XYZ file of C-alpha atoms in Angstrom:
753
model
C 65.678 71.551 122.553
C 67.012 72.437 125.867
C 70.663 71.922 125.076
C 70.478 74.211 122.215
C 68.776 76.983 124.138
C 71.592 76.503 126.699
C 74.421 76.645 124.090
C 72.839 79.888 122.436
C 72.921 81.477 125.877
C 76.498 80.468 126.220
C 77.394 81.923 122.656
C 75.227 84.966 123.154
C 74.711 85.760 119.605
C 78.683 85.793 118.769
C 79.557 86.348 115.310
C 80.677 83.424 113.237
C 82.464 84.684 110.253
C 84.922 82.805 108.092
C 88.458 83.544 107.317
C 89.707 84.674 103.705
C 92.077 82.570 102.118
C 95.603 83.848 101.363
C 98.988 82.439 100.676
C 100.779 80.930 103.732
C 103.780 83.300 104.438
C 106.095 83.754 107.214
C 106.937 86.775 109.246
C 109.508 87.546 106.589
C 106.811 87.453 103.615
C 108.339 84.211 102.435
C 106.062 81.388 101.002
C 106.662 77.609 101.288
C 108.835 78.048 98.177
C 112.281 79.202 99.246
C 113.106 82.948 98.178
C 109.556 83.331 96.809
C 107.839 86.236 98.651
C 104.403 87.733 98.834
C 103.670 91.435 99.707
C 100.861 93.942 99.419
C 97.125 92.949 99.611
C 97.963 89.311 99.362
C 99.482 89.489 102.887
C 95.796 90.177 104.069
C 96.201 93.816 104.935
C 94.194 95.883 102.564
C 96.035 99.308 103.137
C 97.802 101.057 100.407
C 100.284 102.587 102.968
C 101.149 99.069 104.345
C 101.337 97.666 100.973
C 103.987 100.200 99.992
C 105.901 99.590 103.344
C 105.916 95.732 102.730
C 107.749 96.485 99.347
C 110.645 97.954 101.418
C 110.762 95.578 104.309
C 110.886 92.376 101.977
C 114.550 93.290 100.901
C 115.617 92.743 104.491
C 114.844 89.061 103.674
C 115.836 88.592 100.100
C 119.183 86.758 100.056
C 122.269 88.164 98.314
C 123.354 85.682 95.762
C 126.376 86.452 93.330
C 125.623 85.274 89.866
C 124.362 86.403 86.559
C 120.828 86.166 87.313
C 118.545 88.926 88.438
C 118.377 89.473 92.251
C 114.518 89.509 92.014
C 111.701 89.493 89.581
C 108.649 91.633 91.034
C 105.399 90.556 89.688
C 102.815 93.434 89.746
C 103.332 97.099 89.551
C 100.814 98.407 92.225
C 102.074 100.593 95.210
C 103.666 97.436 96.782
C 105.565 96.370 93.576
C 106.635 99.806 92.634
C 107.937 100.469 96.183
C 109.762 97.282 96.085
C 111.336 98.071 92.832
C 112.469 101.650 94.153
C 113.919 100.048 97.069
C 115.915 97.572 94.868
C 117.068 100.570 92.734
C 118.263 102.241 95.949
C 120.059 99.199 97.030
C 121.628 98.663 93.790
C 120.060 95.336 93.023
C 119.497 93.587 89.864
C 115.556 93.538 89.379
C 112.769 93.486 86.882
C 109.046 94.298 87.228
C 106.623 92.440 85.241
C 103.060 93.790 84.838
C 100.182 92.053 83.157
C 98.532 95.487 82.249
C 99.817 98.870 83.136
C 101.306 100.369 86.385
C 98.634 101.048 89.128
C 95.913 99.197 86.992
C 94.000 98.377 90.068
C 93.747 101.923 91.280
C 93.041 102.798 87.731
C 90.026 100.680 87.935
C 88.510 102.329 90.972
C 85.420 104.212 90.450
C 85.761 107.710 89.649
C 86.202 110.105 92.658
C 86.755 107.170 95.027
C 87.890 108.361 98.309
C 91.227 107.247 99.448
C 92.254 106.903 103.111
C 95.768 106.783 104.157
C 95.478 104.426 107.271
C 96.810 104.167 109.685
C 97.184 107.684 110.230
C 100.092 107.703 112.698
C 102.091 105.044 110.689
C 105.160 106.456 109.008
C 106.156 104.475 105.986
C 109.976 104.009 104.725
C 108.691 103.794 101.069
C 109.383 106.435 98.358
C 105.562 106.097 97.816
C 103.646 108.243 100.096
C 99.965 107.649 100.472
C 97.738 110.558 101.680
C 94.138 111.152 102.134
C 92.824 112.016 98.682
C 90.636 110.713 95.778
C 91.485 108.209 93.008
C 92.482 110.652 90.426
C 94.796 112.811 92.623
C 96.413 109.636 93.845
C 97.053 108.352 90.390
C 98.559 111.628 89.348
C 100.880 111.574 92.455
C 101.857 108.020 91.739
C 102.553 108.417 87.919
C 104.596 111.537 88.862
C 106.658 109.511 91.411
C 107.198 106.797 88.567
C 108.079 109.648 86.044
C 110.705 111.164 88.335
C 112.021 107.762 89.407
C 111.929 105.388 86.397
C 112.220 101.621 87.166
C 112.999 98.450 85.227
C 109.607 97.587 84.101
C 108.057 95.486 81.174
C 104.172 95.846 80.718
C 101.621 93.465 79.202
C 103.744 90.492 80.557
C 101.430 88.200 82.479
C 103.289 85.572 84.446
C 102.051 81.971 84.054
C 104.728 79.896 85.396
C 107.341 80.101 88.125
C 109.527 76.983 87.894
C 112.483 76.063 90.207
C 115.767 74.993 88.677
C 119.333 74.207 89.831
C 120.022 77.918 90.772
C 116.918 79.784 91.417
C 113.617 80.210 89.322
C 112.491 80.617 85.757
C 109.674 82.702 85.124
C 107.452 82.383 81.963
C 104.937 84.876 80.412
C 101.986 84.402 78.087
C 104.103 86.065 75.376
C 106.617 83.227 75.739
C 109.297 85.317 77.402
C 111.436 83.696 80.176
C 113.480 85.360 82.920
C 116.083 83.639 85.254
C 116.094 85.196 88.880
C 117.234 84.125 92.315
C 114.188 85.401 93.991
C 110.545 86.186 93.283
C 108.377 88.878 94.843
C 104.751 88.589 94.098
C 102.843 91.837 94.468
C 99.992 91.254 92.007
C 97.229 92.133 94.462
C 93.882 90.291 94.437
C 91.393 92.708 92.743
C 91.222 90.697 89.446
C 89.325 87.797 90.968
C 85.752 88.970 92.218
C 83.862 86.853 94.415
C 80.702 85.322 92.732
C 77.229 84.869 93.973
C 76.688 81.555 92.365
C 73.129 82.292 91.294
C 71.097 82.000 87.974
C 71.684 84.988 85.664
C 75.027 85.973 87.156
C 76.558 86.085 83.735
C 74.006 88.496 82.140
C 75.516 91.598 80.374
C 73.833 93.938 82.832
C 76.078 92.466 85.893
C 79.260 94.069 86.580
C 81.792 93.443 89.590
C 83.441 96.776 89.262
C 82.151 100.455 89.008
C 84.236 102.558 86.551
C 82.090 105.601 85.803
C 79.052 106.576 87.936
C 77.901 108.577 84.961
C 77.005 105.164 83.138
C 74.140 104.754 85.621
C 72.184 107.873 84.460
C 68.541 107.188 84.511
C 68.891 103.542 85.322
C 67.324 101.457 88.079
C 70.541 100.198 89.907
C 71.074 97.149 92.204
C 74.146 97.117 94.455
C 74.902 93.826 96.254
C 77.123 94.074 99.308
C 77.459 95.970 102.637
C 81.316 96.972 102.586
C 83.010 100.157 101.797
C 83.060 99.449 97.918
C 79.313 98.782 97.853
C 78.501 101.964 99.915
C 81.045 104.115 97.979
C 79.467 102.821 94.676
C 75.979 103.738 95.836
C 77.081 107.279 97.125
C 78.759 107.956 93.644
C 75.878 106.617 91.602
C 73.299 108.680 93.595
C 73.969 111.746 91.563
C 73.016 109.982 88.409
C 70.989 106.716 88.791
C 67.066 107.000 88.734
C 66.957 104.798 91.906
C 69.408 102.733 93.777
C 68.687 99.376 95.946
C 71.334 97.929 98.372
C 70.951 94.275 98.858
C 72.833 93.136 101.915
C 72.654 89.879 103.646
C 73.693 91.370 107.118
C 71.430 93.426 109.547
C 73.918 96.360 109.566
C 76.785 97.899 107.563
C 79.236 96.605 110.142
C 82.242 96.331 107.956
C 82.024 99.771 106.406
C 83.670 102.961 107.587
C 81.523 105.183 109.537
C 81.680 108.029 106.946
C 80.355 105.786 104.304
C 77.672 104.478 106.358
C 76.508 107.635 107.632
C 76.396 109.107 103.989
C 74.339 106.029 102.661
C 71.873 106.495 105.660
C 71.505 110.061 104.795
C 70.782 109.176 101.135
C 68.188 106.739 102.352
C 66.352 109.225 104.533
C 66.388 111.624 101.327
C 64.742 108.896 99.415
C 67.795 108.478 97.034
C 68.868 105.057 98.150
C 66.707 101.993 99.203
C 68.290 99.527 101.653
C 67.142 96.022 102.055
C 69.019 94.369 104.982
C 69.092 90.531 105.820
C 68.291 89.899 102.090
C 70.031 87.706 99.321
C 69.663 87.927 95.443
C 68.221 84.850 94.139
C 68.052 85.245 90.386
C 68.927 87.814 87.893
C 67.287 88.750 84.569
C 67.875 91.325 81.931
C 65.461 93.454 83.525
C 64.656 92.308 87.094
C 66.264 90.707 90.054
C 64.551 88.361 92.602
C 65.425 88.883 96.116
C 64.822 86.765 99.326
C 64.101 88.778 102.409
C 63.243 87.485 105.895
C 59.585 87.859 105.310
C 59.093 86.969 101.567
C 60.600 87.023 98.023
C 60.314 90.170 96.021
C 60.873 91.247 92.308
C 62.866 94.660 91.700
C 63.443 96.314 88.529
C 66.923 96.285 87.710
C 68.832 97.745 84.635
C 72.505 97.395 86.146
C 73.545 95.062 88.863
C 76.871 95.774 90.644
C 78.101 92.842 92.761
C 80.438 94.393 95.292
C 80.991 91.488 97.913
C 84.820 91.476 97.714
C 87.683 89.814 95.684
C 89.556 86.491 96.036
C 93.247 85.943 95.813
C 94.426 84.314 92.502
C 94.207 81.025 93.996
C 94.445 79.169 90.559
C 97.696 80.946 90.126
C 99.182 80.049 93.541
C 98.147 76.471 93.071
C 99.753 76.192 89.561
C 103.054 77.447 90.751
C 103.056 75.291 93.951
C 102.551 78.087 96.551
C 100.562 76.778 99.645
C 97.639 78.533 100.776
C 96.792 79.181 104.349
C 95.063 75.832 105.987
C 95.489 74.053 102.734
C 96.493 70.573 103.577
C 98.992 68.602 101.582
C 100.660 65.174 101.979
C 103.293 66.424 104.316
C 100.638 67.908 106.581
C 98.846 64.481 106.732
C 101.965 62.554 107.332
C 102.878 65.098 110.095
C 99.624 64.732 111.646
C 100.002 60.945 111.577
C 103.391 60.993 113.196
C 102.457 63.583 115.818
C 99.135 61.874 116.860
C 100.847 58.487 117.035
C 103.779 59.967 119.179
C 101.156 61.623 121.361
C 99.724 57.984 121.713
C 103.050 56.639 122.535
C 103.488 59.323 125.210
C 100.111 59.272 126.914
C 99.299 55.457 126.745
C 103.033 54.683 127.344
C 103.305 56.721 130.621
C 99.935 55.315 131.761
C 100.656 51.773 130.914
C 102.611 51.541 134.282
C 99.383 52.014 136.055
C 96.947 50.657 133.505
C 95.992 47.459 131.475
C 98.559 45.535 129.316
C 96.922 46.815 126.063
C 98.180 50.390 126.919
C 101.691 49.239 126.476
C 100.880 47.386 123.241
C 99.078 50.296 121.819
C 101.925 52.663 123.013
C 104.647 50.355 121.307
C 102.651 50.139 118.024
C 102.197 53.821 117.847
C 105.706 54.430 118.488
C 106.346 52.386 115.277
C 103.859 54.293 113.219
C 105.441 57.496 114.588
C 108.875 56.531 113.463
C 107.588 55.418 110.040
C 105.822 58.836 109.646
C 108.935 60.629 110.681
C 111.011 58.815 107.911
C 108.414 59.351 105.394
C 108.192 63.019 106.258
C 111.987 63.458 105.904
C 111.983 61.698 102.525
C 109.302 64.012 101.285
C 111.148 66.996 102.625
C 114.378 65.879 100.863
C 112.715 65.087 97.562
C 110.760 68.319 97.320
C 113.613 70.377 98.764
C 110.926 73.281 99.195
C 111.603 73.967 102.764
C 114.130 76.696 103.319
C 115.865 76.090 106.691
C 116.975 78.998 108.725
C 118.571 78.881 112.156
C 115.251 78.547 114.012
C 113.890 75.747 111.870
C 116.968 73.864 112.272
C 116.906 74.438 116.089
C 113.184 73.491 116.211
C 113.430 70.152 114.174
C 116.546 69.296 116.140
C 114.539 69.748 119.381
C 111.588 67.788 118.101
C 114.014 64.877 117.220
C 115.654 65.127 120.734
C 112.153 64.872 122.268
C 111.222 61.977 120.280
C 114.134 59.881 120.749
C 114.581 60.852 124.372
C 111.057 59.677 125.196
C 111.004 56.651 123.055
C 114.364 55.484 124.865
C 112.939 56.167 128.165
C 109.744 54.470 127.561
C 111.232 51.130 125.798
C 113.857 50.802 128.358
C 111.437 51.020 131.338
C 108.741 48.816 129.494
C 111.015 46.164 128.183
C 114.340 46.126 130.061
C 113.083 47.376 133.446
C 115.619 50.212 133.464
C 114.178 53.591 134.699
C 116.325 56.507 133.771
C 117.347 58.502 136.928
C 115.211 55.969 138.756
C 111.861 57.647 137.331
C 109.041 56.298 135.352
C 108.287 57.595 131.833
C 105.594 59.827 133.376
C 108.305 61.834 135.230
C 110.291 62.287 131.898
C 107.146 63.220 129.897
C 106.544 66.131 132.470
C 110.085 67.084 132.226
C 109.891 67.235 128.278
C 106.555 69.153 128.640
C 108.067 71.681 130.863
C 111.183 71.984 128.707
C 109.210 72.602 125.647
C 107.162 75.513 127.417
C 110.590 76.956 128.503
C 112.322 76.686 125.215
C 109.234 77.956 123.066
C 108.229 80.594 125.628
C 111.683 82.102 125.331
C 111.087 82.270 121.607
C 107.696 83.768 121.940
C 108.966 86.524 124.181
C 111.791 87.403 121.633
C 109.459 87.303 118.433
C 106.238 88.702 120.124
C 107.446 91.924 121.606
C 104.773 93.254 124.016
C 104.792 93.865 127.701
C 101.699 91.622 128.030
C 103.214 88.548 126.230
C 106.449 89.041 128.132
C 104.727 88.760 131.587
C 102.111 86.208 130.449
C 104.844 83.945 129.120
C 106.906 84.329 132.248
C 103.943 83.141 134.274
C 103.192 80.206 132.215
C 106.919 79.149 132.250
C 107.190 79.703 136.075
C 103.953 77.876 136.971
C 104.816 74.882 134.748
C 108.316 74.415 135.477
C 107.899 75.082 139.402
C 104.409 74.162 140.413
C 103.811 71.499 137.958
C 107.317 69.756 137.551
C 109.825 70.678 140.276
C 107.461 70.797 143.205
C 105.717 67.510 142.781
C 108.321 65.696 140.974
C 111.572 66.600 142.819
C 111.079 69.112 145.681
C 108.297 67.481 147.728
C 109.816 63.935 147.555
C 113.075 65.264 148.643
C 111.620 67.269 151.458
C 109.596 64.288 152.457
C 112.816 61.879 152.675
C 114.530 64.607 154.604
C 111.752 64.951 157.230
C 110.920 68.439 156.492
C 107.312 67.733 155.860
C 106.686 66.501 159.416
C 105.883 62.856 160.506
C 103.855 60.303 158.838
C 100.685 60.992 161.017
C 101.317 64.861 160.686
C 98.977 67.180 159.034
C 100.921 67.468 155.830
C 101.266 63.845 155.139
C 97.761 62.667 156.085
C 95.611 65.783 154.658
C 97.667 67.184 152.032
C 99.826 64.487 150.743
C 98.236 61.112 152.337
C 100.565 58.229 152.004
C 103.145 60.488 150.339
C 101.053 61.134 147.284
C 103.122 64.152 146.288
C 101.395 64.021 142.803
C 98.363 65.576 144.455
C 100.425 68.824 144.295
C 99.104 69.063 140.667
C 95.713 69.829 142.222
C 97.148 73.168 143.469
C 97.101 74.358 139.823
C 95.125 72.007 137.810
C 91.418 72.556 139.018
C 88.474 70.177 138.942
C 87.207 68.955 136.400
C 90.468 69.485 134.394
C 92.062 67.369 137.061
C 89.324 65.016 138.246
C 91.489 63.570 140.848
C 91.145 66.877 142.841
C 87.624 65.790 144.070
C 87.190 62.401 142.584
C 89.008 60.514 145.193
C 87.885 57.429 147.358
C 90.033 58.496 150.114
C 89.515 62.358 149.811
C 90.692 64.391 152.877
C 88.991 67.329 154.216
C 91.857 69.643 152.928
C 91.348 68.490 149.286
C 87.621 68.641 149.588
C 87.588 72.216 150.876
C 90.463 73.271 148.601
C 88.936 71.559 145.455
C 85.450 73.134 146.017
C 87.017 76.636 146.901
C 89.378 76.605 143.907
C 86.897 75.540 141.143
C 83.771 77.291 142.500
C 85.165 80.391 144.436
C 88.460 81.493 143.424
C 88.219 80.613 139.591
C 84.737 82.252 139.173
C 86.073 85.435 140.822
C 89.124 85.349 138.624
C 86.772 84.917 135.505
C 84.472 87.586 136.570
C 87.260 90.213 136.961
C 89.684 89.280 134.173
C 87.911 86.648 132.040
C 88.454 82.942 131.279
C 91.869 83.651 129.915
C 93.110 84.751 133.427
C 93.387 81.122 134.041
C 93.615 79.516 130.677
C 96.244 82.057 129.355
C 98.256 82.682 132.424
C 97.993 79.565 134.645
C 97.015 76.412 132.940
C 99.559 73.926 131.609
C 97.355 73.220 128.659
C 97.284 76.948 127.901
C 100.903 77.109 128.579
C 101.867 74.450 125.716
C 99.282 76.107 123.369
C 100.705 79.872 123.702
C 104.375 78.686 123.351
C 104.715 75.482 121.169
C 101.482 76.455 119.385
C 102.401 80.178 118.948
C 103.415 79.680 115.413
C 100.319 77.590 114.476
C 97.475 79.648 115.734
C 96.215 80.482 112.360
C 95.545 76.921 111.591
C 92.345 76.861 113.964
C 89.263 76.259 111.666
C 86.624 78.941 111.518
C 84.032 76.682 109.664
C 80.535 76.032 110.625
C 81.509 72.608 111.689
C 84.009 73.937 113.972
C 81.581 76.228 115.641
C 79.150 73.190 116.170
C 81.805 71.313 117.989
C 82.636 74.241 120.388
C 80.272 73.111 123.174
C 81.268 69.554 123.108
C 83.049 70.074 126.359
C 79.712 70.797 127.935
C 78.490 67.247 127.666
C 82.006 66.316 129.126
C 81.594 68.790 131.968
C 78.068 67.238 132.666
C 79.399 63.721 132.767
C 82.410 64.789 135.023
C 79.870 66.526 137.446
C 77.656 63.405 137.703
C 80.699 61.037 138.242
C 82.008 63.395 140.845
C 78.787 63.669 142.626
C 78.124 59.959 142.656
C 81.707 59.389 143.907
C 81.262 61.869 146.843
C 77.990 60.539 147.731
C 79.219 57.214 147.985
C 82.307 57.982 149.853
C 80.624 60.149 152.481
C 76.928 58.776 152.409
C 77.686 55.097 152.788
C 78.575 55.529 156.515
C 74.901 56.809 156.945
C 73.051 55.082 154.142
C 75.000 51.915 153.153
C 73.217 51.662 149.749
C 74.953 54.953 148.737
C 77.960 52.869 147.957
C 76.055 51.939 144.723
C 76.754 55.618 143.549
C 80.512 55.059 144.128
C 80.529 51.773 142.383
C 78.603 53.159 139.261
C 80.959 56.121 139.090
C 83.999 53.854 139.260
C 82.579 51.428 136.571
C 82.350 54.714 134.298
C 85.355 56.612 135.356
C 88.049 54.417 133.711
C 86.178 54.887 130.457
C 86.222 58.758 131.086
C 89.966 58.487 131.813
C 90.932 56.705 128.583
C 88.467 58.888 126.300
C 88.893 62.269 127.907
C 92.057 62.577 129.879
C 94.242 60.171 127.492
C 92.259 60.565 124.204
C 91.008 63.935 123.837
C 93.296 65.999 126.166
C 96.358 64.192 125.202
C 96.323 62.464 121.914
C 93.985 64.783 120.068
C 94.767 67.789 121.924
C 98.683 67.423 121.446
C 98.535 65.533 118.137
C 96.674 68.381 116.391
C 99.104 71.215 117.201
C 100.703 71.608 113.898
C 97.525 70.768 111.964
C 94.590 72.639 113.736
C 96.605 74.821 116.262
C 97.187 74.040 119.764
C 93.843 75.085 121.171
C 91.762 72.074 119.994
C 91.302 70.759 123.502
C 90.757 73.983 125.122
C 88.176 75.228 122.565
C 86.413 72.115 122.073
C 86.495 69.539 124.754
C 88.011 70.777 128.033
C 85.454 70.491 130.917
C 87.128 73.183 133.018
C 87.085 75.682 130.231
C 83.357 74.701 129.704
C 82.701 75.321 133.255
C 84.441 78.818 133.013
C 82.261 79.497 129.952
C 79.320 79.723 132.473
C 81.323 81.965 134.619
C 82.444 84.155 131.651
C 78.965 84.855 130.948
C 78.891 87.175 133.804
C 82.624 88.439 133.430
C 83.551 92.087 133.220
C 86.354 91.236 130.848
C 86.012 92.784 127.383
C 88.000 93.446 124.266
C 87.166 96.945 123.128
C 87.505 98.098 119.599
C 87.776 101.494 117.880
C 85.337 100.888 115.003
C 86.469 103.883 112.895
C 90.120 102.285 112.704
C 88.929 98.858 111.861
C 89.568 97.922 108.062
C 88.042 94.432 108.219
C 91.383 92.803 107.232
C 90.467 89.688 109.170
C 93.869 89.284 110.778
C 92.377 89.422 114.318
C 90.111 86.443 113.369
C 92.759 84.546 111.419
C 95.128 84.589 114.334
C 92.598 83.703 116.922
C 93.379 80.135 117.912
C 90.060 79.886 119.780
C 88.119 80.388 116.517
C 86.537 83.574 117.652
C 85.314 85.979 114.668
C 87.047 88.911 116.423
C 86.563 90.930 113.465
C 82.750 90.493 113.565
C 82.849 92.328 116.918
C 85.521 95.069 115.894
C 83.818 95.929 112.704
C 80.719 96.575 114.673
C 82.391 98.353 117.623
C 80.975 95.882 120.012
C 82.908 95.116 123.032
C 83.915 91.461 122.672
C 82.478 89.242 125.292
C 83.142 85.737 123.883
C 83.376 82.979 126.489
C 86.080 81.310 124.307
C 88.443 84.178 124.704
C 91.724 83.046 126.551
C 93.354 86.554 126.496
C 96.366 85.321 124.350
C 96.397 88.936 123.054
C 97.269 87.763 119.363
C 94.359 89.895 118.049
C 95.344 92.969 119.890
C 99.039 92.856 119.306
C 98.835 91.879 115.371
C 96.110 94.331 114.633
C 97.799 96.523 111.983
C 95.507 99.636 112.864
C 95.715 99.309 116.788
C 91.763 98.775 116.871
C 91.714 96.446 119.743
C 92.386 96.879 123.672
C 91.828 94.849 126.854
C 89.612 96.242 129.490
C 86.651 95.898 131.778
C 83.038 96.916 131.573
C 81.298 97.617 134.804
C 77.853 98.780 133.974
C 78.470 101.597 131.662
C 81.914 102.313 133.072
C 84.946 101.153 130.836
C 88.223 100.640 132.468
C 91.250 99.769 130.040
C 93.986 97.343 131.224
C 97.369 99.096 132.234
C 99.503 96.140 130.922
C 99.864 96.963 127.355
C 99.051 94.222 124.947
C 99.971 96.157 121.762
C 103.124 95.242 119.789
C 106.033 97.765 120.660
C 106.939 100.052 117.934
């Protein structure tokens, strides 16, 4: 019971929402299929203005290929598709739009008088389609007028059922049997045709609808509306003029995802007796005349003539799977082969560099893992070659070349040291691993600063590169040994070489940055000196608590730590892969058990080291600690931090170790409960697009905070700034909360315009 109470205190009622499934696309809108692009709603941004803009921007990435084929076939004629067609016409491209119904059919299906919000207000689109604050009917009138004045190549009633790759490009087939040859494909079909289902008995009754067309149809009826978002509330508002009675069934405790205007209107209607709201409730069964609802207190029966299920829509997953477009976090054979290869390489690296100080089986395991990694690499290359679905740009070519360089460099170093006794540059593999680790942070850090254009990311990445390269590589591995040999660190019995680096243990310099218990050796040391005892305690229990109190856990995890350095640079492209499932949330506090074990071992060690001179039996504490510590080193330092943490980079994002297992992060979770740091949100701007949550590689449901307008205080936050910089409506901002006083950070984390 007590651990759960403690974990609940740490979590502090943090939201735990899931992430919607969309196609996996690059920054250039491209899917895993070369020259097949996705724009509009299916990018995850449900804004008409942004959808229209994506139709313009995608042409910057569609290649120019000279042949008799179409330059692009555009699937869908909503704002995104029509905008894309108009831009193609302006550029003189050969294109065709295929529409399964009629132009702007999704907007046509909106309820009558549905309000249209032109968000974000300050955004100026380059599209020929201009979206303004209005209502459905006026918007349709404007859009059709634009289409009339600027006709495009459009074929209606042509539902695409297949996209097949051939020798030159793609062949599209429709339900009518028509085929079209094209160099590129732009999918702009939206997602409104696939409503989310409740999965309950009676869901297919004739009185159940997933879309409100005409509110007048509810005249004199008892209406049930399921949902708590804008669509549900707008439907209730529109029907309130006609329906006999309206009941909103919502599983949440508040309309946190709805716009404040809609929320206030519905609450006003409730106070006037026109709408009844049942929060924290779920529909259990539907009959032709009634619905059964489960509430927190009991199950109730409500009269229902019409039921409108307004809980959102899903992307056309079946279509994407059929044509071979990969969905976000969908795992295929290449992912599993890649995971096997990276995990086995991580085993080679971590057990290999430790084999010179550990048992013989470390070396055997490292060598066997190297073989598995090589086989996985060859298998991966064969799959890529056979499928030929990966489009290689300059960055991908460089990235894969770099990975091959790291792979062969370390394997060469390891095998030559282990089996031939030749140490490159006179250094063991641990030196070369640290060199490669630092080089990787440098290379991918430069890339991050170029791609993520914010002042915050620029200075954060510089900090991570500087600390890793200087303090965690050059200083302990090259500078200090050189200074020692030259005599600049004093005599053998001087303070520096007895208290700070006893017996020339320059590796202890890592402890200046890597605090206990991330680096257990800072305090867990049989020959610990007064310097390291004072420094270690001060660093972990004075400096870091102050840092976290003022700036949040991310001040260390996101700006200083080497684990965070690799995660924010190498892992930058893969942050969307972090799972947001219930299982992942349950694993979040695993590090608390590791922290507890680390604390017990360190306490027993220090009691034995200092207490045995006063009470000889205290040496038993040190003996017990040492008998367990070697297991801790293998399981935690090598297994979880190294093999699992690094091995999962391209599969589950680079923060698996930081989020789930790191004992120092777990210690800072305690400190963070008292921190002033917050991520503030402007609820009025939030469109509940889920981009912030999707890009959080700590698995935080950022949207759960933002949509409620609650300052985010999750102990998991590492200040990576992805949620702030990638928000399409500039909802989020870093700051501090001191009592009731809010202070925003001066360093801008938002993307430069």
